[in-house]
Amino acid sequence: MSDRYGELVQSPLGKKVAKNLGLPMPIKLDRYEIGQPVIRGEVAFGTAFGGDELVASIIQNVLFDLDAKITTAEHLNEKLTDENAKFKVAIFDATNIKDVDGLKKVYEFFHVLARRIKSSGRVIIIARPECCTGGDVGFAIAQRALLGFVKSVGKEFKKGITANVLYTQIGAEAHLEHALKFFLSAKSAYVSGQPIYIKKSDGLDEFTVVDFDENKPLKGRKILVTGASRGIGAAVAQVLARDGAKLYCLDVPQNLADLQKIAGNLGGYALPLDITEANAAEQIVKACGVLDGVVHNAGVTRDKMLANMSEDKWDLVMDINLKAIHTINDYLIKNQGISDSARIVCVSSISGIAGNLGQTNYAMSKAGVIGLVEATAKQFKGTNQTINAVAPGFIETKMTGMIPFAIREAGRRMNSMSQGGEPVDVAETISWLLSPKADGLNGNVVRVCGQSLLGA
Amino acid sequence: MSDRYGELVQSPLGKKVAKNLGLPMPIKLDRYEIGQPVIRGEVAFGTAFGGDELVASIIQNVLFDLDAKITTAEHLNEKLTDENAKFKVAIFDATNIKDVDGLKKVYEFFHVLARRIKSSGRVIIIARPECCTGGDVGFAIAQRALLGFVKSVGKEFKKGITANVLYTQIGAEAHLEHALKFFLSAKSAYVSGQPIYIKKSDGLDEFTVVDFDENKPLKGRKILVTGASRGIGAAVAQVLARDGAKLYCLDVPQNLADLQKIAGNLGGYALPLDITEANAAEQIVKACGVLDGVVHNAGVTRDKMLANMSEDKWDLVMDINLKAIHTINDYLIKNQGISDSARIVCVSSISGIAGNLGQTNYAMSKAGVIGLVEATAKQFKGTNQTINAVAPGFIETKMTGMIPFAIREAGRRMNSMSQGGEPVDVAETISWLLSPKADGLNGNVVRVCGQSLLGA
């Protein structure tokens, strides 16, 4: 959908007017393009108290791999004497901060950088989750405090700059690589203000991906996308095809024409099927065989105030958005419908997190999805299978295009990016979670919301 | 502080104008008054699949104790044929909902009630936390889904109606009484859209409170309140005195005059002390002896964008809002400065949860407070001591009165109550957490924010 205001304030005159009136000034966010470097500028890298050796070496390897030009903390002030010195990325290893006093290191590093981060820049802090603080209250305080800092930075820095904390379990450092490559890149354009939890994979310690191709990270992976004929689902199918997946595009038989067009264009297989049918899961297995990935994207809204909500509106939303996912997962898990290293990604919603007026049914279904992901993630402990959710905020689609203008404008601007996200932003996040290298991510609910103000 | 708009729309003409323009229409919330009944109207009580026997008997005992007039689900439709039938409370035991289909019971109960809840009414759902679902994914889904429903209901019902979920661990049902009495009453006026986690007390199973006086729930309890000379702290002191506590009011020596006035009026003890002094904790123990409760309320803001934030602004906020709490707690715990059934309550903030522009220091300190509460709560496992936090949203104080008008108005209206809270709302929540009967509450972060839109 077109964001005319967003285009207007990027014109020379519009920019001037908007600035004078104090209006939001969304910038055009960097997005992933084949051939473009992953990091489009220089990197500032700091640590508190030397940081963690393993974390530091992984960060350095990743940056080296990406040909990044790095300035470390000890050379930062010198570098900044050049008034034109700017950074695309500021990354800080805070894992060694074990008390309140130590948090001063965060201030020192980011204070001088605050005006020196470029548009669509990245702020990334590596931290430890509470389970790694060993009952040391000071350590737990410091690590938890980082999230409050990062969320404030996301709101302050603006200019399309994202800020996130990667809470990395001790022993899970190897999984940082996959997370860093996403958060450093333009693929994470609309993910900001989030804690990401990176865990040890509990399965085979030696699970390694053979023949991994950075340009085709999903090569050879058989992945099912539900609701693939339009909107976010269609964008997911496109990104997964770009990333090399062997695609199964599912949608209701009524959408067969659109579905076949999309599947056809992407070299995928069109699977017209109503997921609420009693034997839907069986039909999926019959059509797809053993899947390496499932994206539960199909979903509907039927908004009404609870007082006016009919039973069929309630049932339809609950059946499609929640019950079908549970039924299908249950069948696939019990009947070897997914592979040993399968990745399941469910689409939740900010509504599921925050609730929404007129959406008791939708919000309940999407909150249930979070419960499903958390409970199934526990079930997957000790395997190489994972399950995660994405929770989109305001995404520019045909669906949101039908929201009345004033409400749509409010939804669009009430986030740190001052703009709605694109379906591709959700799709990139999903593809990242589907990667065979994503075994350190299990049980996460990743908001793709540009740090929406709406929340808990 | 005065909310003139709020007063205006309550006038006959103002109401008409606001309604026609679609402006927010805050109502005057019920608040606790001595002599008033706890529940000011009738109660609708429902269960799904018979509910849990123990939960049901506790709900019924509490309602009986409070002389409530109850309509159970089987008589609800009959009762509602009377067009004037309205309820002050709708309470639903959802603990027996174990799959998505079962959630229909929630719809059936609340759909018919949606237009029949009175102003300042209460929606309360009793549920099970994930730890009690025993790996049953369907059960976990259903229980988690309830929160999405309740958050939507809070946003829909308006009229000062609160909606909350009490996630009650199996075996912790006895603690429901204390939680219910708070959520049924006007004391919880500004707590909405929240999950509350009620746990088994891990300490002496037979911990019982002798001589408990419902009208003086804190009788004989020695409680310290920091930052007691003004704002929220002064309101806390007042409520705790009303509830029978033996009060120690602490504030910096510069505020001695105000402090003495407040402590004097409340029959408390004034303790002029800077909590950031090296031996502050020792001085507290010397002055107070063994405490039954500590309210870490003292806090300051020093807002600046990070680029412009001076070191002293950073240090001051971190030292007062976070480091002092940690240092004092640590000393009190290690030196028997708190009793076996002590209750610690820390004041966090919505800023600590969501971050805030211009508040990297404040938000970081308040996020750290959440880390402190969570880590210390684990330390307290196996004891009868507890620690919890409250996280105020927009509260009408001198401090928020100084926010520029337009921003203040936005902050005030962006919640399900369309108004700021009063300091007493935070104070009532704190007093509830301080009760000797609050041993089922440990590690909670209770937002007192009228279901603020601002969130994660």
mmCIF file of C-alpha atoms in Angstrom, chain B residues 8-142:
data_model
loop_
_atom_site.group_PDB
_atom_site.id
_atom_site.type_symbol
_atom_site.label_atom_id
_atom_site.label_comp_id
_atom_site.label_asym_id
_atom_site.label_seq_id
_atom_site.Cartn_x
_atom_site.Cartn_y
_atom_site.Cartn_z
ATOM 1 C CA LEU B 8 -15.331 19.194 32.020
ATOM 2 C CA VAL B 9 -16.597 16.081 30.248
ATOM 3 C CA GLN B 10 -18.379 15.068 33.430
ATOM 4 C CA SER B 11 -20.469 18.239 33.333
ATOM 5 C CA PRO B 12 -23.851 17.900 31.551
ATOM 6 C CA LEU B 13 -22.865 20.116 28.614
ATOM 7 C CA GLY B 14 -19.298 18.830 28.416
ATOM 8 C CA LYS B 15 -20.540 15.258 28.255
ATOM 9 C CA LYS B 16 -22.754 16.084 25.290
ATOM 10 C CA VAL B 17 -20.043 17.906 23.379
ATOM 11 C CA ALA B 18 -17.406 15.243 24.019
ATOM 12 C CA LYS B 19 -19.771 12.467 22.966
ATOM 13 C CA ASN B 20 -20.615 14.214 19.696
ATOM 14 C CA LEU B 21 -16.971 14.834 18.881
ATOM 15 C CA GLY B 22 -15.904 11.303 19.784
ATOM 16 C CA LEU B 23 -13.516 12.604 22.451
ATOM 17 C CA PRO B 24 -12.354 10.421 25.329
ATOM 18 C CA MET B 25 -14.879 10.412 28.167
ATOM 19 C CA PRO B 26 -13.107 9.594 31.393
ATOM 20 C CA ILE B 27 -15.452 8.735 34.235
ATOM 21 C CA LYS B 28 -14.728 9.314 37.886
ATOM 22 C CA LEU B 29 -13.347 5.986 39.098
ATOM 23 C CA ASP B 30 -14.642 4.350 42.260
ATOM 24 C CA ARG B 31 -12.001 4.495 44.949
ATOM 25 C CA TYR B 32 -11.781 2.802 48.316
ATOM 26 C CA GLU B 33 -13.540 4.550 51.183
ATOM 27 C CA ILE B 34 -13.826 3.308 54.728
ATOM 28 C CA GLY B 35 -17.370 2.220 55.410
ATOM 29 C CA GLN B 36 -18.245 1.577 51.756
ATOM 30 C CA PRO B 37 -18.921 -2.035 50.784
ATOM 31 C CA VAL B 38 -16.045 -3.742 48.956
ATOM 32 C CA ILE B 39 -18.314 -4.667 46.036
ATOM 33 C CA ARG B 40 -20.779 -1.950 45.070
ATOM 34 C CA GLY B 41 -23.186 -4.017 43.018
ATOM 35 C CA GLU B 42 -24.073 -7.531 41.929
ATOM 36 C CA VAL B 43 -21.755 -10.303 40.807
ATOM 37 C CA ALA B 44 -21.985 -12.664 37.842
ATOM 38 C CA PHE B 45 -20.019 -15.838 38.424
ATOM 39 C CA GLY B 46 -19.307 -18.437 35.772
ATOM 40 C CA THR B 47 -17.096 -21.446 35.256
ATOM 41 C CA ALA B 48 -16.008 -23.444 32.253
ATOM 42 C CA PHE B 49 -16.688 -27.173 32.551
ATOM 43 C CA GLY B 50 -17.505 -26.855 36.227
ATOM 44 C CA GLY B 51 -14.239 -25.067 36.976
ATOM 45 C CA ASP B 52 -11.899 -26.155 39.740
ATOM 46 C CA GLU B 53 -13.661 -27.185 42.933
ATOM 47 C CA LEU B 54 -11.172 -25.538 45.250
ATOM 48 C CA VAL B 55 -11.107 -22.325 43.198
ATOM 49 C CA ALA B 56 -14.894 -22.234 43.137
ATOM 50 C CA SER B 57 -15.201 -22.722 46.869
ATOM 51 C CA ILE B 58 -12.696 -19.941 47.539
ATOM 52 C CA ILE B 59 -14.460 -17.548 45.189
ATOM 53 C CA GLN B 60 -17.763 -18.373 46.823
ATOM 54 C CA ASN B 61 -16.371 -17.924 50.330
ATOM 55 C CA VAL B 62 -14.882 -14.574 49.433
ATOM 56 C CA LEU B 63 -18.102 -13.379 47.805
ATOM 57 C CA PHE B 64 -20.082 -14.649 50.793
ATOM 58 C CA ASP B 65 -17.732 -12.823 53.182
ATOM 59 C CA LEU B 66 -18.321 -9.647 51.210
ATOM 60 C CA ASP B 67 -22.114 -10.062 51.240
ATOM 61 C CA ALA B 68 -22.144 -10.112 47.449
ATOM 62 C CA LYS B 69 -25.329 -10.829 45.537
ATOM 63 C CA ILE B 70 -24.360 -13.544 43.083
ATOM 64 C CA THR B 71 -25.881 -14.763 39.834
ATOM 65 C CA THR B 72 -24.327 -17.977 38.588
ATOM 66 C CA ALA B 73 -24.008 -18.760 34.879
ATOM 67 C CA GLU B 74 -27.006 -21.081 34.749
ATOM 68 C CA HIS B 75 -29.285 -18.264 35.928
ATOM 69 C CA LEU B 76 -27.610 -15.537 33.940
ATOM 70 C CA ASN B 77 -29.836 -15.515 30.859
ATOM 71 C CA GLU B 78 -32.943 -15.519 32.993
ATOM 72 C CA LYS B 79 -31.587 -12.633 35.040
ATOM 73 C CA LEU B 80 -30.637 -10.693 31.923
ATOM 74 C CA THR B 81 -34.192 -10.769 30.595
ATOM 75 C CA ASP B 82 -34.605 -7.890 33.041
ATOM 76 C CA GLU B 83 -33.309 -5.042 30.909
ATOM 77 C CA ASN B 84 -32.114 -3.173 33.956
ATOM 78 C CA ALA B 85 -30.042 -6.012 35.353
ATOM 79 C CA LYS B 86 -26.441 -4.878 35.617
ATOM 80 C CA PHE B 87 -23.391 -6.269 37.320
ATOM 81 C CA LYS B 88 -20.478 -4.696 39.094
ATOM 82 C CA VAL B 89 -18.345 -7.801 38.766
ATOM 83 C CA ALA B 90 -18.029 -10.596 36.218
ATOM 84 C CA ILE B 91 -15.796 -13.366 37.485
ATOM 85 C CA PHE B 92 -15.012 -16.510 35.549
ATOM 86 C CA ASP B 93 -13.092 -19.627 36.511
ATOM 87 C CA ALA B 94 -11.352 -20.711 33.305
ATOM 88 C CA THR B 95 -8.912 -23.143 34.931
ATOM 89 C CA ASN B 96 -10.634 -26.109 33.347
ATOM 90 C CA ILE B 97 -10.318 -24.933 29.748
ATOM 91 C CA LYS B 98 -7.856 -27.322 28.187
ATOM 92 C CA ASP B 99 -8.148 -26.704 24.455
ATOM 93 C CA VAL B 100 -9.095 -24.129 21.852
ATOM 94 C CA ASP B 101 -12.691 -25.331 21.561
ATOM 95 C CA GLY B 102 -13.153 -24.816 25.289
ATOM 96 C CA LEU B 103 -12.433 -21.108 24.930
ATOM 97 C CA LYS B 104 -15.936 -20.767 23.488
ATOM 98 C CA LYS B 105 -17.145 -20.857 27.112
ATOM 99 C CA VAL B 106 -15.410 -17.517 27.673
ATOM 100 C CA TYR B 107 -17.258 -16.025 24.727
ATOM 101 C CA GLU B 108 -20.595 -17.397 25.918
ATOM 102 C CA PHE B 109 -20.237 -15.966 29.412
ATOM 103 C CA PHE B 110 -18.909 -12.522 28.535
ATOM 104 C CA HIS B 111 -20.777 -11.911 25.273
ATOM 105 C CA VAL B 112 -24.120 -11.585 27.052
ATOM 106 C CA LEU B 113 -22.538 -9.530 29.839
ATOM 107 C CA ALA B 114 -20.656 -7.114 27.597
ATOM 108 C CA ARG B 115 -23.203 -4.299 27.887
ATOM 109 C CA ARG B 116 -24.222 -5.122 31.425
ATOM 110 C CA ILE B 117 -21.138 -4.213 33.436
ATOM 111 C CA LYS B 118 -21.436 -1.056 35.506
ATOM 112 C CA SER B 119 -18.937 1.796 35.638
ATOM 113 C CA SER B 120 -15.823 0.951 37.656
ATOM 114 C CA GLY B 121 -16.805 -2.674 37.215
ATOM 115 C CA ARG B 122 -14.501 -5.653 37.386
ATOM 116 C CA VAL B 123 -13.745 -8.473 34.962
ATOM 117 C CA ILE B 124 -11.688 -11.208 36.626
ATOM 118 C CA ILE B 125 -10.624 -14.481 35.042
ATOM 119 C CA ILE B 126 -8.968 -17.234 37.066
ATOM 120 C CA ALA B 127 -6.483 -19.200 34.999
ATOM 121 C CA ARG B 128 -3.492 -21.550 35.255
ATOM 122 C CA PRO B 129 0.081 -20.486 34.515
ATOM 123 C CA GLU B 130 2.055 -22.458 31.962
ATOM 124 C CA CYS B 131 4.005 -24.352 34.647
ATOM 125 C CA CYS B 132 0.752 -26.107 35.589
ATOM 126 C CA THR B 133 -0.159 -27.355 32.137
ATOM 127 C CA GLY B 134 2.070 -30.413 32.417
ATOM 128 C CA GLY B 135 3.354 -30.294 28.865
ATOM 129 C CA ASP B 136 -0.181 -30.373 27.451
ATOM 130 C CA VAL B 137 0.136 -27.928 24.551
ATOM 131 C CA GLY B 138 -3.632 -27.502 24.120
ATOM 132 C CA PHE B 139 -3.994 -26.614 27.792
ATOM 133 C CA ALA B 140 -1.112 -24.122 27.586
ATOM 134 C CA ILE B 141 -2.596 -22.521 24.469
ATOM 135 C CA ALA B 142 -6.009 -22.062 26.038
#
